[in-house]
PDB file of N, CA and C in Angstrom:
ATOM      1  N   MET A 629       0.871  -1.269   0.015  1.00 83.00           N
ATOM      2  CA  MET A 629       0.111  -0.084   0.035  1.00 83.00           C
ATOM      3  C   MET A 629       0.763   1.332  -0.003  1.00 83.00           C
ATOM      4  N   LYS A 630       1.880   1.116   0.912  1.00 85.00           N
ATOM      5  CA  LYS A 630       2.797   2.510   0.903  1.00 85.00           C
ATOM      6  C   LYS A 630       3.728   2.665  -0.512  1.00 85.00           C
ATOM      7  N   ASN A 631       3.756   1.389  -1.427  1.00 90.00           N
ATOM      8  CA  ASN A 631       4.522   1.657  -2.443  1.00 90.00           C
ATOM      9  C   ASN A 631       3.331   2.380  -3.419  1.00 90.00           C
ATOM     10  N   LEU A 632       2.159   1.943  -3.454  1.00 91.00           N
ATOM     11  CA  LEU A 632       1.129   2.544  -4.196  1.00 91.00           C
ATOM     12  C   LEU A 632       1.066   3.934  -4.009  1.00 91.00           C
ATOM     13  N   ILE A 633       0.959   4.186  -2.863  1.00 92.00           N
ATOM     14  CA  ILE A 633       0.875   5.761  -2.441  1.00 92.00           C
ATOM     15  C   ILE A 633       2.083   6.551  -2.965  1.00 92.00           C
ATOM     16  N   ALA A 634       3.236   6.116  -2.736  1.00 91.00           N
ATOM     17  CA  ALA A 634       4.775   6.690  -3.125  1.00 91.00           C
ATOM     18  C   ALA A 634       4.605   6.764  -4.656  1.00 91.00           C
ATOM     19  N   GLU A 635       4.203   5.776  -5.526  1.00 93.00           N
ATOM     20  CA  GLU A 635       4.046   5.798  -6.812  1.00 93.00           C
ATOM     21  C   GLU A 635       3.275   6.968  -7.376  1.00 93.00           C
ATOM     22  N   LEU A 636       2.065   7.093  -6.510  1.00 93.00           N
ATOM     23  CA  LEU A 636       1.011   8.199  -7.048  1.00 93.00           C
ATOM     24  C   LEU A 636       1.279   9.362  -6.601  1.00 93.00           C
ATOM     25  N   LEU A 637       2.153   9.608  -5.778  1.00 93.00           N
ATOM     26  CA  LEU A 637       2.929  10.841  -5.304  1.00 93.00           C
ATOM     27  C   LEU A 637       3.601  11.387  -6.370  1.00 93.00           C
ATOM     28  N   VAL A 638       4.710  10.263  -6.731  1.00 93.00           N
ATOM     29  CA  VAL A 638       5.739  10.692  -7.706  1.00 93.00           C
ATOM     30  C   VAL A 638       4.916  10.797  -9.050  1.00 93.00           C
ATOM     31  N   LYS A 639       3.906  10.256  -9.418  1.00 94.00           N
ATOM     32  CA  LYS A 639       3.324  10.519 -10.463  1.00 94.00           C
ATOM     33  C   LYS A 639       2.657  11.807 -10.681  1.00 94.00           C
ATOM     34  N   LEU A 640       2.034  12.192  -9.592  1.00 94.00           N
ATOM     35  CA  LEU A 640       1.495  13.463  -9.287  1.00 94.00           C
ATOM     36  C   LEU A 640       2.680  14.688  -9.376  1.00 94.00           C
ATOM     37  N   ALA A 641       3.560  14.447  -8.783  1.00 93.00           N
ATOM     38  CA  ALA A 641       4.524  15.537  -8.917  1.00 93.00           C
ATOM     39  C   ALA A 641       5.258  15.802 -10.366  1.00 93.00           C
ATOM     40  N   GLU A 642       5.203  14.750 -10.972  1.00 94.00           N
ATOM     41  CA  GLU A 642       5.534  14.796 -12.331  1.00 94.00           C
ATOM     42  C   GLU A 642       4.532  15.634 -13.183  1.00 94.00           C
ATOM     43  N   LYS A 643       3.407  15.302 -12.902  1.00 94.00           N
ATOM     44  CA  LYS A 643       2.391  16.025 -13.834  1.00 94.00           C
ATOM     45  C   LYS A 643       2.308  17.425 -13.355  1.00 94.00           C
ATOM     46  N   GLU A 644       2.682  17.625 -12.040  1.00 94.00           N
ATOM     47  CA  GLU A 644       2.698  19.177 -11.685  1.00 94.00           C
ATOM     48  C   GLU A 644       3.766  19.966 -12.316  1.00 94.00           C
ATOM     49  N   GLU A 645       4.853  19.361 -12.572  1.00 93.00           N
ATOM     50  CA  GLU A 645       6.255  19.797 -12.986  1.00 93.00           C
ATOM     51  C   GLU A 645       5.844  20.002 -14.711  1.00 93.00           C
ATOM     52  N   GLU A 646       5.058  18.937 -15.482  1.00 94.00           N
ATOM     53  CA  GLU A 646       4.665  19.115 -16.638  1.00 94.00           C
ATOM     54  C   GLU A 646       3.879  20.704 -16.843  1.00 94.00           C
ATOM     55  N   SER A 647       2.970  20.323 -15.934  1.00 95.00           N
ATOM     56  CA  SER A 647       1.722  21.495 -15.824  1.00 95.00           C
ATOM     57  C   SER A 647       2.553  23.058 -15.827  1.00 95.00           C
ATOM     58  N   LYS A 648       3.412  23.048 -14.928  1.00 95.00           N
ATOM     59  CA  LYS A 648       4.457  24.245 -14.757  1.00 95.00           C
ATOM     60  C   LYS A 648       5.293  24.552 -16.064  1.00 95.00           C
ATOM     61  N   GLU A 649       5.827  23.653 -16.963  1.00 94.00           N
ATOM     62  CA  GLU A 649       6.373  23.874 -17.942  1.00 94.00           C
ATOM     63  C   GLU A 649       5.533  24.248 -18.895  1.00 94.00           C
ATOM     64  N   LEU A 650       4.121  23.900 -19.026  1.00 94.00           N
ATOM     65  CA  LEU A 650       3.375  24.272 -19.975  1.00 94.00           C
ATOM     66  C   LEU A 650       2.918  25.868 -19.863  1.00 94.00           C
ATOM     67  N   VAL A 651       2.870  26.171 -18.650  1.00 94.00           N
ATOM     68  CA  VAL A 651       2.437  27.583 -18.237  1.00 94.00           C
ATOM     69  C   VAL A 651       3.489  28.704 -18.701  1.00 94.00           C
ATOM     70  N   ALA A 652       4.682  28.166 -18.270  1.00 95.00           N
ATOM     71  CA  ALA A 652       5.800  28.986 -18.658  1.00 95.00           C
ATOM     72  C   ALA A 652       6.047  29.061 -20.123  1.00 95.00           C
ATOM     73  N   GLN A 653       5.779  28.073 -21.113  1.00 94.00           N
ATOM     74  CA  GLN A 653       5.740  28.132 -22.367  1.00 94.00           C
ATOM     75  C   GLN A 653       4.768  28.995 -22.983  1.00 94.00           C
ATOM     76  N   VAL A 654       3.356  29.006 -22.343  1.00 91.00           N
ATOM     77  CA  VAL A 654       2.127  29.752 -22.794  1.00 91.00           C
ATOM     78  C   VAL A 654       2.658  31.309 -22.473  1.00 91.00           C
ATOM     79  N   GLU A 655       3.310  31.456 -21.285  1.00 92.00           N
ATOM     80  CA  GLU A 655       3.464  32.973 -20.944  1.00 92.00           C
ATOM     81  C   GLU A 655       4.510  33.501 -21.795  1.00 92.00           C
ATOM     82  N   ALA A 656       5.567  32.761 -22.049  1.00 93.00           N
ATOM     83  CA  ALA A 656       6.724  32.922 -23.227  1.00 93.00           C
ATOM     84  C   ALA A 656       6.088  33.537 -24.271  1.00 93.00           C
ATOM     85  N   LEU A 657       5.342  32.660 -24.826  1.00 91.00           N
ATOM     86  CA  LEU A 657       4.742  32.765 -26.172  1.00 91.00           C
ATOM     87  C   LEU A 657       3.859  34.099 -26.357  1.00 91.00           C
ATOM     88  N   GLU A 658       3.270  34.453 -25.081  1.00 90.00           N
ATOM     89  CA  GLU A 658       2.335  35.588 -24.876  1.00 90.00           C
ATOM     90  C   GLU A 658       3.138  36.842 -24.985  1.00 90.00           C
ATOM     91  N   ILE A 659       4.409  36.721 -24.446  1.00 91.00           N
ATOM     92  CA  ILE A 659       5.274  37.974 -23.942  1.00 91.00           C
ATOM     93  C   ILE A 659       5.791  38.111 -25.531  1.00 91.00           C
ATOM     94  N   VAL A 660       6.113  37.072 -26.207  1.00 91.00           N
ATOM     95  CA  VAL A 660       6.762  37.278 -27.629  1.00 91.00           C
ATOM     96  C   VAL A 660       5.810  37.933 -28.742  1.00 91.00           C
ATOM     97  N   VAL A 661       4.628  37.464 -28.545  1.00 90.00           N
ATOM     98  CA  VAL A 661       3.490  37.769 -29.698  1.00 90.00           C
ATOM     99  C   VAL A 661       3.173  39.485 -29.205  1.00 90.00           C
ATOM    100  N   THR A 662       3.089  39.681 -27.741  1.00 89.00           N
ATOM    101  CA  THR A 662       2.877  41.017 -27.329  1.00 89.00           C
ATOM    102  C   THR A 662       3.880  42.047 -28.052  1.00 89.00           C
ATOM    103  N   ALA A 663       5.302  41.573 -27.707  1.00 90.00           N
ATOM    104  CA  ALA A 663       6.407  42.404 -28.254  1.00 90.00           C
ATOM    105  C   ALA A 663       6.533  42.534 -29.563  1.00 90.00           C
ATOM    106  N   LEU A 664       6.068  41.349 -30.279  1.00 90.00           N
ATOM    107  CA  LEU A 664       5.973  41.657 -31.982  1.00 90.00           C
ATOM    108  C   LEU A 664       4.858  42.522 -32.367  1.00 90.00           C
ATOM    109  N   LEU A 665       3.754  42.481 -31.913  1.00 89.00           N
ATOM    110  CA  LEU A 665       2.431  43.434 -32.098  1.00 89.00           C
ATOM    111  C   LEU A 665       2.707  44.813 -31.724  1.00 89.00           C
ATOM    112  N   ARG A 666       3.355  45.086 -30.799  1.00 89.00           N
ATOM    113  CA  ARG A 666       3.831  46.476 -30.232  1.00 89.00           C
ATOM    114  C   ARG A 666       4.906  47.007 -31.254  1.00 89.00           C
ATOM    115  N   HIS A 667       5.548  46.251 -31.998  1.00 91.00           N
ATOM    116  CA  HIS A 667       6.665  46.814 -32.854  1.00 91.00           C
ATOM    117  C   HIS A 667       6.227  46.834 -34.478  1.00 91.00           C
ATOM    118  N   MET A 668       4.858  46.623 -34.723  1.00 91.00           N
ATOM    119  CA  MET A 668       4.382  46.730 -36.092  1.00 91.00           C
ATOM    120  C   MET A 668       3.483  47.941 -36.098  1.00 91.00           C
ATOM    121  N   ALA A 669       3.695  48.502 -37.337  1.00 93.00           N
ATOM    122  CA  ALA A 669       2.946  49.554 -37.375  1.00 93.00           C
ATOM    123  C   ALA A 669       1.280  49.119 -37.629  1.00 93.00           C
ATOM    124  N   ALA A 670       0.373  50.205 -37.173  1.00 91.00           N
ATOM    125  CA  ALA A 670      -1.041  50.073 -36.992  1.00 91.00           C
ATOM    126  C   ALA A 670      -1.605  49.307 -38.050  1.00 91.00           C
ATOM    127  N   PRO A 671      -1.439  49.446 -39.350  1.00 94.00           N
ATOM    128  CA  PRO A 671      -2.026  48.893 -40.426  1.00 94.00           C
ATOM    129  C   PRO A 671      -1.514  47.542 -40.490  1.00 94.00           C
ATOM    130  N   GLU A 672      -0.429  47.383 -40.323  1.00 94.00           N
ATOM    131  CA  GLU A 672       0.374  45.791 -40.312  1.00 94.00           C
ATOM    132  C   GLU A 672      -0.226  45.049 -39.329  1.00 94.00           C
ATOM    133  N   GLN A 673      -0.307  45.544 -38.198  1.00 91.00           N
ATOM    134  CA  GLN A 673      -0.991  44.890 -36.874  1.00 91.00           C
ATOM    135  C   GLN A 673      -2.430  44.389 -37.361  1.00 91.00           C
ATOM    136  N   ASN A 674      -3.110  45.269 -37.643  1.00 91.00           N
ATOM    137  CA  ASN A 674      -4.614  44.975 -37.829  1.00 91.00           C
ATOM    138  C   ASN A 674      -4.711  43.747 -38.908  1.00 91.00           C
ATOM    139  N   ALA A 675      -3.829  44.065 -40.033  1.00 93.00           N
ATOM    140  CA  ALA A 675      -3.994  43.008 -41.140  1.00 93.00           C
ATOM    141  C   ALA A 675      -3.648  41.758 -40.511  1.00 93.00           C
ATOM    142  N   LEU A 676      -2.464  41.791 -39.781  1.00 91.00           N
ATOM    143  CA  LEU A 676      -2.312  40.300 -39.230  1.00 91.00           C
ATOM    144  C   LEU A 676      -3.113  40.040 -38.238  1.00 91.00           C
ATOM    145  N   ILE A 677      -3.665  40.698 -37.247  1.00 89.00           N
ATOM    146  CA  ILE A 677      -4.830  40.280 -36.614  1.00 89.00           C
ATOM    147  C   ILE A 677      -6.104  39.672 -37.189  1.00 89.00           C
ATOM    148  N   GLN A 678      -6.454  40.402 -38.359  1.00 91.00           N
ATOM    149  CA  GLN A 678      -7.507  40.243 -39.052  1.00 91.00           C
ATOM    150  C   GLN A 678      -7.359  38.651 -39.661  1.00 91.00           C
ATOM    151  N   SER A 679      -5.981  38.355 -40.242  1.00 93.00           N
ATOM    152  CA  SER A 679      -5.644  37.285 -40.723  1.00 93.00           C
ATOM    153  C   SER A 679      -5.692  36.046 -39.813  1.00 93.00           C
ATOM    154  N   ILE A 680      -5.098  36.444 -38.677  1.00 89.00           N
ATOM    155  CA  ILE A 680      -5.137  35.125 -37.697  1.00 89.00           C
ATOM    156  C   ILE A 680      -6.708  34.811 -37.401  1.00 89.00           C
ATOM    157  N   GLU A 681      -7.451  35.868 -37.136  1.00 86.00           N
ATOM    158  CA  GLU A 681      -8.893  35.570 -36.741  1.00 86.00           C
ATOM    159  C   GLU A 681      -9.613  34.883 -37.842  1.00 86.00           C
ATOM    160  N   GLY A 682      -9.278  35.290 -38.883  1.00 87.00           N
ATOM    161  CA  GLY A 682      -9.923  34.858 -40.022  1.00 87.00           C
ATOM    162  C   GLY A 682      -9.492  33.164 -40.420  1.00 87.00           C
ATOM    163  N   ALA A 683      -8.207  32.993 -39.939  1.00 87.00           N
ATOM    164  CA  ALA A 683      -7.767  31.542 -40.300  1.00 87.00           C
ATOM    165  C   ALA A 683      -8.399  30.622 -39.036  1.00 87.00           C
ATOM    166  N   LEU A 684      -8.565  31.327 -38.009  1.00 83.00           N
ATOM    167  CA  LEU A 684      -9.068  30.681 -36.790  1.00 83.00           C
ATOM    168  C   LEU A 684     -10.636  30.236 -37.166  1.00 83.00           C
ATOM    169  N   GLU A 685     -11.448  31.268 -37.639  1.00 80.00           N
ATOM    170  CA  GLU A 685     -12.866  31.019 -38.154  1.00 80.00           C
ATOM    171  C   GLU A 685     -12.767  29.982 -38.859  1.00 80.00           C
ATOM    172  N   ALA A 686     -11.956  30.031 -40.085  1.00 79.00           N
ATOM    173  CA  ALA A 686     -11.975  28.920 -41.230  1.00 79.00           C
ATOM    174  C   ALA A 686     -11.747  27.465 -40.686  1.00 79.00           C
ATOM    175  N   ALA A 687     -11.078  27.516 -39.910  1.00 74.00           N
ATOM    176  CA  ALA A 687     -10.502  26.198 -39.239  1.00 74.00           C
ATOM    177  C   ALA A 687     -11.823  25.552 -38.374  1.00 74.00           C
ATOM    178  N   ARG A 688     -12.015  24.598 -38.870  1.00 70.00           N
ATOM    179  CA  ARG A 688     -13.254  23.878 -38.183  1.00 70.00           C
ATOM    180  C   ARG A 688     -12.626  22.734 -37.476  1.00 70.00           C
ATOM    181  N   PRO A 689     -13.027  22.727 -35.978  1.00 68.00           N
ATOM    182  CA  PRO A 689     -12.581  21.532 -35.043  1.00 68.00           C
ATOM    183  C   PRO A 689     -13.350  20.299 -35.583  1.00 68.00           C
ATOM    184  N   ASP A 690     -12.599  19.286 -35.538  1.00 70.00           N
ATOM    185  CA  ASP A 690     -13.211  17.904 -35.532  1.00 70.00           C
ATOM    186  C   ASP A 690     -13.980  17.650 -34.593  1.00 70.00           C
ATOM    187  N   ALA A 691     -14.581  16.384 -34.697  1.00 69.00           N
ATOM    188  CA  ALA A 691     -15.474  15.847 -33.594  1.00 69.00           C
ATOM    189  C   ALA A 691     -15.013  15.742 -32.335  1.00 69.00           C
ATOM    190  N   GLU A 692     -13.477  15.379 -32.445  1.00 74.00           N
ATOM    191  CA  GLU A 692     -12.803  15.371 -31.113  1.00 74.00           C
ATOM    192  C   GLU A 692     -12.819  16.233 -30.424  1.00 74.00           C
ATOM    193  N   VAL A 693     -12.981  17.429 -30.714  1.00 74.00           N
ATOM    194  CA  VAL A 693     -12.593  18.942 -29.937  1.00 74.00           C
ATOM    195  C   VAL A 693     -13.921  19.349 -29.695  1.00 74.00           C
ATOM    196  N   SER A 694     -14.171  19.432 -28.203  1.00 81.00           N
ATOM    197  CA  SER A 694     -15.561  19.859 -27.821  1.00 81.00           C
ATOM    198  C   SER A 694     -15.727  21.563 -28.027  1.00 81.00           C
ATOM    199  N   GLU A 695     -16.994  22.001 -28.327  1.00 82.00           N
ATOM    200  CA  GLU A 695     -17.301  23.163 -28.755  1.00 82.00           C
ATOM    201  C   GLU A 695     -16.824  24.002 -27.643  1.00 82.00           C
ATOM    202  N   ARG A 696     -16.743  23.932 -26.523  1.00 86.00           N
ATOM    203  CA  ARG A 696     -16.428  24.589 -25.309  1.00 86.00           C
ATOM    204  C   ARG A 696     -14.968  24.670 -25.425  1.00 86.00           C
ATOM    205  N   ASP A 697     -14.065  23.644 -25.868  1.00 82.00           N
ATOM    206  CA  ASP A 697     -12.577  24.079 -25.989  1.00 82.00           C
ATOM    207  C   ASP A 697     -12.346  24.934 -27.139  1.00 82.00           C
ATOM    208  N   SER A 698     -13.137  24.846 -28.257  1.00 81.00           N
ATOM    209  CA  SER A 698     -13.080  25.705 -29.245  1.00 81.00           C
ATOM    210  C   SER A 698     -12.949  26.937 -29.139  1.00 81.00           C
ATOM    211  N   GLU A 699     -14.082  27.351 -28.254  1.00 85.00           N
ATOM    212  CA  GLU A 699     -14.646  28.611 -27.971  1.00 85.00           C
ATOM    213  C   GLU A 699     -13.578  29.218 -26.912  1.00 85.00           C
ATOM    214  N   LEU A 700     -12.991  28.414 -26.193  1.00 87.00           N
ATOM    215  CA  LEU A 700     -11.977  29.034 -25.206  1.00 87.00           C
ATOM    216  C   LEU A 700     -10.798  29.337 -25.923  1.00 87.00           C
ATOM    217  N   LEU A 701     -10.317  28.523 -26.874  1.00 85.00           N
ATOM    218  CA  LEU A 701      -9.229  28.786 -27.653  1.00 85.00           C
ATOM    219  C   LEU A 701      -9.245  30.185 -28.443  1.00 85.00           C
ATOM    220  N   GLN A 702     -10.509  30.200 -29.071  1.00 85.00           N
ATOM    221  CA  GLN A 702     -10.966  31.717 -29.914  1.00 85.00           C
ATOM    222  C   GLN A 702     -10.817  32.940 -28.723  1.00 85.00           C
ATOM    223  N   GLN A 703     -11.418  32.533 -27.606  1.00 87.00           N
ATOM    224  CA  GLN A 703     -11.255  33.776 -26.645  1.00 87.00           C
ATOM    225  C   GLN A 703      -9.819  34.173 -26.166  1.00 87.00           C
ATOM    226  N   TYR A 704      -9.067  33.214 -26.012  1.00 87.00           N
ATOM    227  CA  TYR A 704      -7.795  33.242 -25.330  1.00 87.00           C
ATOM    228  C   TYR A 704      -7.062  34.161 -26.778  1.00 87.00           C
ATOM    229  N   VAL A 705      -7.160  33.886 -27.896  1.00 87.00           N
ATOM    230  CA  VAL A 705      -6.447  34.236 -29.110  1.00 87.00           C
ATOM    231  C   VAL A 705      -6.949  35.670 -29.291  1.00 87.00           C
ATOM    232  N   LYS A 706      -8.030  35.807 -29.125  1.00 86.00           N
ATOM    233  CA  LYS A 706      -8.699  37.136 -29.202  1.00 86.00           C
ATOM    234  C   LYS A 706      -8.164  38.190 -28.158  1.00 86.00           C
ATOM    235  N   LYS A 707      -8.144  37.505 -26.931  1.00 86.00           N
ATOM    236  CA  LYS A 707      -7.675  38.343 -25.872  1.00 86.00           C
ATOM    237  C   LYS A 707      -6.347  38.803 -26.129  1.00 86.00           C
ATOM    238  N   LEU A 708      -5.444  37.773 -26.851  1.00 86.00           N
ATOM    239  CA  LEU A 708      -4.027  38.179 -26.747  1.00 86.00           C
ATOM    240  C   LEU A 708      -3.755  38.904 -27.857  1.00 86.00           C
ATOM    241  N   LEU A 709      -4.461  38.953 -28.906  1.00 85.00           N
ATOM    242  CA  LEU A 709      -4.393  39.932 -30.215  1.00 85.00           C
ATOM    243  C   LEU A 709      -5.062  41.365 -29.736  1.00 85.00           C
ATOM    244  N   ARG A 710      -6.011  41.255 -29.356  1.00 80.00           N
ATOM    245  CA  ARG A 710      -6.804  42.493 -29.213  1.00 80.00           C
ATOM    246  C   ARG A 710      -6.457  43.491 -27.793  1.00 80.00           C
ATOM    247  N   HIS A 711      -6.262  42.532 -26.960  1.00 76.00           N
ATOM    248  CA  HIS A 711      -5.693  43.077 -25.637  1.00 76.00           C
ATOM    249  C   HIS A 711      -4.654  42.530 -24.800  1.00 76.00           C
ATOM    250  N   PRO A 712      -3.460  42.722 -25.648  1.00 68.00           N
ATOM    251  CA  PRO A 712      -2.266  42.248 -25.106  1.00 68.00           C
ATOM    252  C   PRO A 712      -1.856  42.730 -23.547  1.00 68.00           C
ATOM    253  N   ARG A 713      -1.095  41.814 -22.946  1.00 64.00           N
ATOM    254  CA  ARG A 713      -0.683  42.218 -21.557  1.00 64.00           C
ATOM    255  C   ARG A 713       0.105  43.472 -21.819  1.00 64.00           C
ATOM    256  N   SER A 714      -0.111  44.302 -20.603  1.00 59.00           N
ATOM    257  CA  SER A 714       0.469  45.614 -20.744  1.00 59.00           C
ATOM    258  C   SER A 714       2.165  45.380 -20.252  1.00 59.00           C
TER     259      SER A 714
END
């Protein structure tokens, strides 16, 4: 029983570490995208945003992706592009 609990704790710690790495990756990408957008001229920035939003609208999720997940992705992309972090 102790071995099982120890194994579960090790697996939980591994999953937590993976989660932290993913959060760091997402935050790094958010910083990079924000910096790139800020260095673009307004017309180029708007064209890029419209292009990304258009591509996102055109991409249809398959049956394995829930509608909620798809909407969540769209919300985050829109937030990142239209309201980047300060």
